[in-house]
Amino acid sequence: MTNLNQYDSDEPVGIISKSQAKRDALALQELGATLLEYTPKQLAPLNLPENILDAVKEGRKITANGATARQKQYIGKLMRNIDPAPIYAFLDAQKGISNTHNIWLHQIERLREKMLTDVKTVETFIADYPEVDIQHLRQLIRNSIKERQQQEAGKHVPPKAFRELFQLMKTFIKEPATGYQDPEEEAPTKD
């Protein structure tokens, strides 16, 4: 005899409808299709399983439409075995729509501005990141200040050192949300 009270629980039942399962599978397939737009080097920070990386590499080589569709389905099938949340966060950061990504970029911009006016901020940055090339950092700061003075004087000078300083800082200050760091900008890790 079965106990009828066992079905009166308020706990959600783990049953997914066929329609929902199909929508989930299609979403993973679309997610896999977007991975085809990135090189394996760009996908390295995600630490994807080897079989998915291999499928993405193969998918990037395929040119026939029918074969591409089958490969996307295959990648979607493989994606069912992993958590897609880090991939979505990575893609948002790549597209620049992540709030945490934007906050991180704004923090670096504010720190850069502060470094141009306050020597103590530069010293703090050097103390926090001893791997930084101090001479190069100070040269970029000096050149950024000169560029700004020339721009204020009405001369058209591109902010080359100003941008370079930002890129240098970005290699040392990692993005907090995803821990993502552009593979093109490899920097020593802070211990």
PDB file of C-alpha atoms in Angstrom:
ATOM      1  CA  MET A   1       0.000   0.000   0.000  1.00  0.00           C
ATOM      2  CA  THR A   2       1.354   3.432  -0.956  1.00  0.00           C
ATOM      3  CA  ASN A   3       1.317   6.390   1.338  1.00  0.00           C
ATOM      4  CA  LEU A   4      -0.776   9.151  -0.293  1.00  0.00           C
ATOM      5  CA  ASN A   5       0.829  11.807   1.924  1.00  0.00           C
ATOM      6  CA  GLN A   6       4.137  11.386   0.109  1.00  0.00           C
ATOM      7  CA  TYR A   7       2.676  13.309  -2.869  1.00  0.00           C
ATOM      8  CA  ASP A   8       1.425  16.242  -0.774  1.00  0.00           C
ATOM      9  CA  SER A   9       4.891  17.681  -0.324  1.00  0.00           C
ATOM     10  CA  ASP A  10       5.560  21.301  -1.317  1.00  0.00           C
ATOM     11  CA  GLU A  11       8.946  20.342  -2.747  1.00  0.00           C
ATOM     12  CA  PRO A  12       9.237  20.863  -6.499  1.00  0.00           C
ATOM     13  CA  VAL A  13       9.084  17.707  -8.529  1.00  0.00           C
ATOM     14  CA  GLY A  14      12.099  17.176 -10.817  1.00  0.00           C
ATOM     15  CA  ILE A  15      10.005  16.537 -13.920  1.00  0.00           C
ATOM     16  CA  ILE A  16      10.809  18.588 -17.011  1.00  0.00           C
ATOM     17  CA  SER A  17       8.379  18.694 -19.899  1.00  0.00           C
ATOM     18  CA  LYS A  18       9.473  17.595 -23.347  1.00  0.00           C
ATOM     19  CA  SER A  19       9.012  21.136 -24.607  1.00  0.00           C
ATOM     20  CA  GLN A  20      11.216  22.566 -21.879  1.00  0.00           C
ATOM     21  CA  ALA A  21      13.876  19.924 -22.507  1.00  0.00           C
ATOM     22  CA  LYS A  22      13.834  20.825 -26.208  1.00  0.00           C
ATOM     23  CA  ARG A  23      14.123  24.561 -25.451  1.00  0.00           C
ATOM     24  CA  ASP A  24      17.061  23.868 -23.134  1.00  0.00           C
ATOM     25  CA  ALA A  25      18.760  21.734 -25.795  1.00  0.00           C
ATOM     26  CA  LEU A  26      18.271  24.452 -28.421  1.00  0.00           C
ATOM     27  CA  ALA A  27      19.673  27.090 -26.052  1.00  0.00           C
ATOM     28  CA  LEU A  28      22.775  24.963 -25.488  1.00  0.00           C
ATOM     29  CA  GLN A  29      23.086  24.416 -29.231  1.00  0.00           C
ATOM     30  CA  GLU A  30      22.946  28.191 -29.815  1.00  0.00           C
ATOM     31  CA  LEU A  31      25.495  28.699 -27.046  1.00  0.00           C
ATOM     32  CA  GLY A  32      27.763  26.150 -28.715  1.00  0.00           C
ATOM     33  CA  ALA A  33      27.289  27.928 -32.042  1.00  0.00           C
ATOM     34  CA  THR A  34      28.512  31.185 -30.501  1.00  0.00           C
ATOM     35  CA  LEU A  35      31.636  29.382 -29.275  1.00  0.00           C
ATOM     36  CA  LEU A  36      32.507  28.733 -32.911  1.00  0.00           C
ATOM     37  CA  GLU A  37      33.139  32.468 -33.289  1.00  0.00           C
ATOM     38  CA  TYR A  38      36.090  32.297 -30.867  1.00  0.00           C
ATOM     39  CA  THR A  39      39.516  30.761 -31.308  1.00  0.00           C
ATOM     40  CA  PRO A  40      40.631  27.980 -28.965  1.00  0.00           C
ATOM     41  CA  LYS A  41      43.136  30.425 -27.474  1.00  0.00           C
ATOM     42  CA  GLN A  42      40.310  32.827 -26.604  1.00  0.00           C
ATOM     43  CA  LEU A  43      38.299  29.980 -25.055  1.00  0.00           C
ATOM     44  CA  ALA A  44      41.225  28.743 -22.929  1.00  0.00           C
ATOM     45  CA  PRO A  45      40.193  30.667 -19.755  1.00  0.00           C
ATOM     46  CA  LEU A  46      36.915  28.734 -19.687  1.00  0.00           C
ATOM     47  CA  ASN A  47      38.656  25.402 -19.051  1.00  0.00           C
ATOM     48  CA  LEU A  48      36.189  23.580 -21.271  1.00  0.00           C
ATOM     49  CA  PRO A  49      36.407  19.785 -21.495  1.00  0.00           C
ATOM     50  CA  GLU A  50      38.708  18.523 -24.227  1.00  0.00           C
ATOM     51  CA  ASN A  51      35.875  16.957 -26.247  1.00  0.00           C
ATOM     52  CA  ILE A  52      34.061  20.310 -26.508  1.00  0.00           C
ATOM     53  CA  LEU A  53      37.241  22.160 -27.492  1.00  0.00           C
ATOM     54  CA  ASP A  54      37.935  19.525 -30.155  1.00  0.00           C
ATOM     55  CA  ALA A  55      34.373  19.838 -31.471  1.00  0.00           C
ATOM     56  CA  VAL A  56      34.728  23.647 -31.632  1.00  0.00           C
ATOM     57  CA  LYS A  57      38.059  23.345 -33.482  1.00  0.00           C
ATOM     58  CA  GLU A  58      36.470  20.964 -35.989  1.00  0.00           C
ATOM     59  CA  GLY A  59      33.410  23.196 -36.340  1.00  0.00           C
ATOM     60  CA  ARG A  60      35.586  26.179 -37.221  1.00  0.00           C
ATOM     61  CA  LYS A  61      37.089  24.190 -40.110  1.00  0.00           C
ATOM     62  CA  ILE A  62      33.766  23.107 -41.622  1.00  0.00           C
ATOM     63  CA  THR A  63      32.434  25.194 -44.524  1.00  0.00           C
ATOM     64  CA  ALA A  64      29.442  23.164 -45.768  1.00  0.00           C
ATOM     65  CA  ASN A  65      26.139  24.420 -44.350  1.00  0.00           C
ATOM     66  CA  GLY A  66      24.681  20.987 -43.603  1.00  0.00           C
ATOM     67  CA  ALA A  67      27.835  19.835 -41.883  1.00  0.00           C
ATOM     68  CA  THR A  68      27.989  23.059 -39.877  1.00  0.00           C
ATOM     69  CA  ALA A  69      24.427  22.500 -38.636  1.00  0.00           C
ATOM     70  CA  ARG A  70      25.258  18.928 -37.588  1.00  0.00           C
ATOM     71  CA  GLN A  71      28.408  20.098 -35.816  1.00  0.00           C
ATOM     72  CA  LYS A  72      26.416  22.739 -33.905  1.00  0.00           C
ATOM     73  CA  GLN A  73      23.971  20.033 -32.824  1.00  0.00           C
ATOM     74  CA  TYR A  74      26.862  17.864 -31.696  1.00  0.00           C
ATOM     75  CA  ILE A  75      28.413  20.702 -29.692  1.00  0.00           C
ATOM     76  CA  GLY A  76      24.989  21.369 -28.135  1.00  0.00           C
ATOM     77  CA  LYS A  77      24.766  17.705 -27.137  1.00  0.00           C
ATOM     78  CA  LEU A  78      28.206  17.854 -25.515  1.00  0.00           C
ATOM     79  CA  MET A  79      27.248  21.065 -23.703  1.00  0.00           C
ATOM     80  CA  ARG A  80      24.494  19.206 -21.794  1.00  0.00           C
ATOM     81  CA  ASN A  81      27.154  17.724 -19.524  1.00  0.00           C
ATOM     82  CA  ILE A  82      28.595  21.029 -18.275  1.00  0.00           C
ATOM     83  CA  ASP A  83      27.381  24.116 -16.434  1.00  0.00           C
ATOM     84  CA  PRO A  84      26.799  26.870 -19.029  1.00  0.00           C
ATOM     85  CA  ALA A  85      26.835  29.778 -16.525  1.00  0.00           C
ATOM     86  CA  PRO A  86      30.600  30.502 -16.794  1.00  0.00           C
ATOM     87  CA  ILE A  87      30.316  30.441 -20.584  1.00  0.00           C
ATOM     88  CA  TYR A  88      27.475  32.972 -20.529  1.00  0.00           C
ATOM     89  CA  ALA A  89      29.511  35.208 -18.176  1.00  0.00           C
ATOM     90  CA  PHE A  90      32.532  34.921 -20.482  1.00  0.00           C
ATOM     91  CA  LEU A  91      30.474  35.827 -23.563  1.00  0.00           C
ATOM     92  CA  ASP A  92      28.898  38.785 -21.764  1.00  0.00           C
ATOM     93  CA  ALA A  93      32.359  40.023 -20.815  1.00  0.00           C
ATOM     94  CA  GLN A  94      33.510  39.600 -24.413  1.00  0.00           C
ATOM     95  CA  LYS A  95      30.557  41.623 -25.662  1.00  0.00           C
ATOM     96  CA  GLY A  96      31.049  44.251 -22.978  1.00  0.00           C
ATOM     97  CA  ILE A  97      27.540  43.876 -21.572  1.00  0.00           C
ATOM     98  CA  SER A  98      28.494  42.486 -18.197  1.00  0.00           C
ATOM     99  CA  ASN A  99      27.913  44.938 -15.377  1.00  0.00           C
ATOM    100  CA  THR A 100      30.852  43.550 -13.446  1.00  0.00           C
ATOM    101  CA  HIS A 101      33.028  43.853 -16.545  1.00  0.00           C
ATOM    102  CA  ASN A 102      32.032  47.508 -16.984  1.00  0.00           C
ATOM    103  CA  ILE A 103      32.608  48.225 -13.304  1.00  0.00           C
ATOM    104  CA  TRP A 104      36.069  46.661 -13.529  1.00  0.00           C
ATOM    105  CA  LEU A 105      36.961  48.796 -16.566  1.00  0.00           C
ATOM    106  CA  HIS A 106      35.721  51.966 -14.837  1.00  0.00           C
ATOM    107  CA  GLN A 107      37.780  51.153 -11.740  1.00  0.00           C
ATOM    108  CA  ILE A 108      40.905  50.851 -13.872  1.00  0.00           C
ATOM    109  CA  GLU A 109      40.079  54.151 -15.603  1.00  0.00           C
ATOM    110  CA  ARG A 110      39.659  55.921 -12.256  1.00  0.00           C
ATOM    111  CA  LEU A 111      42.903  54.434 -10.953  1.00  0.00           C
ATOM    112  CA  ARG A 112      44.697  55.568 -14.119  1.00  0.00           C
ATOM    113  CA  GLU A 113      43.409  59.129 -13.639  1.00  0.00           C
ATOM    114  CA  LYS A 114      44.495  59.065 -10.011  1.00  0.00           C
ATOM    115  CA  MET A 115      47.958  57.784 -10.976  1.00  0.00           C
ATOM    116  CA  LEU A 116      48.424  60.809 -13.254  1.00  0.00           C
ATOM    117  CA  THR A 117      47.881  63.211 -10.370  1.00  0.00           C
ATOM    118  CA  ASP A 118      49.014  61.368  -7.234  1.00  0.00           C
ATOM    119  CA  VAL A 119      52.477  59.859  -6.733  1.00  0.00           C
ATOM    120  CA  LYS A 120      51.290  57.817  -3.733  1.00  0.00           C
ATOM    121  CA  THR A 121      48.833  55.972  -5.963  1.00  0.00           C
ATOM    122  CA  VAL A 122      51.687  54.996  -8.275  1.00  0.00           C
ATOM    123  CA  GLU A 123      53.732  53.759  -5.311  1.00  0.00           C
ATOM    124  CA  THR A 124      50.761  51.741  -4.044  1.00  0.00           C
ATOM    125  CA  PHE A 125      50.284  50.174  -7.478  1.00  0.00           C
ATOM    126  CA  ILE A 126      53.970  49.230  -7.594  1.00  0.00           C
ATOM    127  CA  ALA A 127      53.732  47.728  -4.089  1.00  0.00           C
ATOM    128  CA  ASP A 128      50.613  45.737  -5.027  1.00  0.00           C
ATOM    129  CA  TYR A 129      52.105  44.498  -8.308  1.00  0.00           C
ATOM    130  CA  PRO A 130      55.890  44.163  -7.854  1.00  0.00           C
ATOM    131  CA  GLU A 131      56.121  42.327 -11.213  1.00  0.00           C
ATOM    132  CA  VAL A 132      55.359  45.552 -13.096  1.00  0.00           C
ATOM    133  CA  ASP A 133      58.196  47.157 -15.036  1.00  0.00           C
ATOM    134  CA  ILE A 134      58.537  50.291 -12.895  1.00  0.00           C
ATOM    135  CA  GLN A 135      60.560  52.255 -15.432  1.00  0.00           C
ATOM    136  CA  HIS A 136      58.041  51.548 -18.205  1.00  0.00           C
ATOM    137  CA  LEU A 137      55.120  52.421 -15.901  1.00  0.00           C
ATOM    138  CA  ARG A 138      56.636  55.767 -14.914  1.00  0.00           C
ATOM    139  CA  GLN A 139      57.499  56.545 -18.544  1.00  0.00           C
ATOM    140  CA  LEU A 140      53.890  55.903 -19.597  1.00  0.00           C
ATOM    141  CA  ILE A 141      52.659  58.176 -16.810  1.00  0.00           C
ATOM    142  CA  ARG A 142      55.049  60.978 -17.833  1.00  0.00           C
ATOM    143  CA  ASN A 143      54.075  60.637 -21.504  1.00  0.00           C
ATOM    144  CA  SER A 144      50.367  60.604 -20.617  1.00  0.00           C
ATOM    145  CA  ILE A 145      50.764  63.836 -18.667  1.00  0.00           C
ATOM    146  CA  LYS A 146      52.628  65.432 -21.610  1.00  0.00           C
ATOM    147  CA  GLU A 147      49.913  64.299 -24.033  1.00  0.00           C
ATOM    148  CA  ARG A 148      47.231  65.810 -21.826  1.00  0.00           C
ATOM    149  CA  GLN A 149      49.114  69.120 -21.549  1.00  0.00           C
ATOM    150  CA  GLN A 150      49.507  69.272 -25.338  1.00  0.00           C
ATOM    151  CA  GLN A 151      45.805  68.519 -25.835  1.00  0.00           C
ATOM    152  CA  GLU A 152      44.875  71.275 -23.380  1.00  0.00           C
ATOM    153  CA  ALA A 153      47.129  73.635 -25.353  1.00  0.00           C
ATOM    154  CA  GLY A 154      45.001  72.935 -28.429  1.00  0.00           C
ATOM    155  CA  LYS A 155      47.321  70.539 -30.222  1.00  0.00           C
ATOM    156  CA  HIS A 156      45.898  67.379 -31.743  1.00  0.00           C
ATOM    157  CA  VAL A 157      47.921  64.617 -30.090  1.00  0.00           C
ATOM    158  CA  PRO A 158      46.589  61.062 -29.978  1.00  0.00           C
ATOM    159  CA  PRO A 159      46.470  59.645 -26.427  1.00  0.00           C
ATOM    160  CA  LYS A 160      48.854  56.780 -27.241  1.00  0.00           C
ATOM    161  CA  ALA A 161      50.631  56.556 -23.863  1.00  0.00           C
ATOM    162  CA  PHE A 162      47.324  57.125 -22.036  1.00  0.00           C
ATOM    163  CA  ARG A 163      45.823  54.057 -23.772  1.00  0.00           C
ATOM    164  CA  GLU A 164      49.011  52.044 -23.320  1.00  0.00           C
ATOM    165  CA  LEU A 165      48.945  52.772 -19.586  1.00  0.00           C
ATOM    166  CA  PHE A 166      45.381  51.448 -19.410  1.00  0.00           C
ATOM    167  CA  GLN A 167      46.372  48.232 -21.216  1.00  0.00           C
ATOM    168  CA  LEU A 168      49.337  47.760 -18.891  1.00  0.00           C
ATOM    169  CA  MET A 169      47.143  48.158 -15.820  1.00  0.00           C
ATOM    170  CA  LYS A 170      44.568  45.778 -17.285  1.00  0.00           C
ATOM    171  CA  THR A 171      47.161  43.013 -17.529  1.00  0.00           C
ATOM    172  CA  PHE A 172      47.818  43.180 -13.792  1.00  0.00           C
ATOM    173  CA  ILE A 173      44.374  43.939 -12.376  1.00  0.00           C
ATOM    174  CA  LYS A 174      42.276  40.859 -13.083  1.00  0.00           C
ATOM    175  CA  GLU A 175      38.569  41.054 -13.669  1.00  0.00           C
ATOM    176  CA  PRO A 176      36.888  40.016 -10.395  1.00  0.00           C
ATOM    177  CA  ALA A 177      33.682  38.426 -11.706  1.00  0.00           C
ATOM    178  CA  THR A 178      34.980  35.861 -14.168  1.00  0.00           C
ATOM    179  CA  GLY A 179      38.667  35.916 -13.456  1.00  0.00           C
ATOM    180  CA  TYR A 180      38.900  36.274 -17.210  1.00  0.00           C
ATOM    181  CA  GLN A 181      42.078  37.687 -18.605  1.00  0.00           C
ATOM    182  CA  ASP A 182      42.630  38.190 -22.302  1.00  0.00           C
ATOM    183  CA  PRO A 183      45.122  35.537 -23.477  1.00  0.00           C
ATOM    184  CA  GLU A 184      46.838  38.186 -25.606  1.00  0.00           C
ATOM    185  CA  GLU A 185      47.655  40.085 -22.427  1.00  0.00           C
ATOM    186  CA  GLU A 186      49.469  37.530 -20.329  1.00  0.00           C
ATOM    187  CA  ALA A 187      50.806  38.865 -17.070  1.00  0.00           C
ATOM    188  CA  PRO A 188      52.417  37.231 -14.097  1.00  0.00           C
ATOM    189  CA  THR A 189      49.973  36.223 -11.396  1.00  0.00           C
ATOM    190  CA  LYS A 190      50.087  38.050  -8.105  1.00  0.00           C
ATOM    191  CA  ASP A 191      51.018  35.832  -5.162  1.00  0.00           C
TER     192      ASP A 191
END
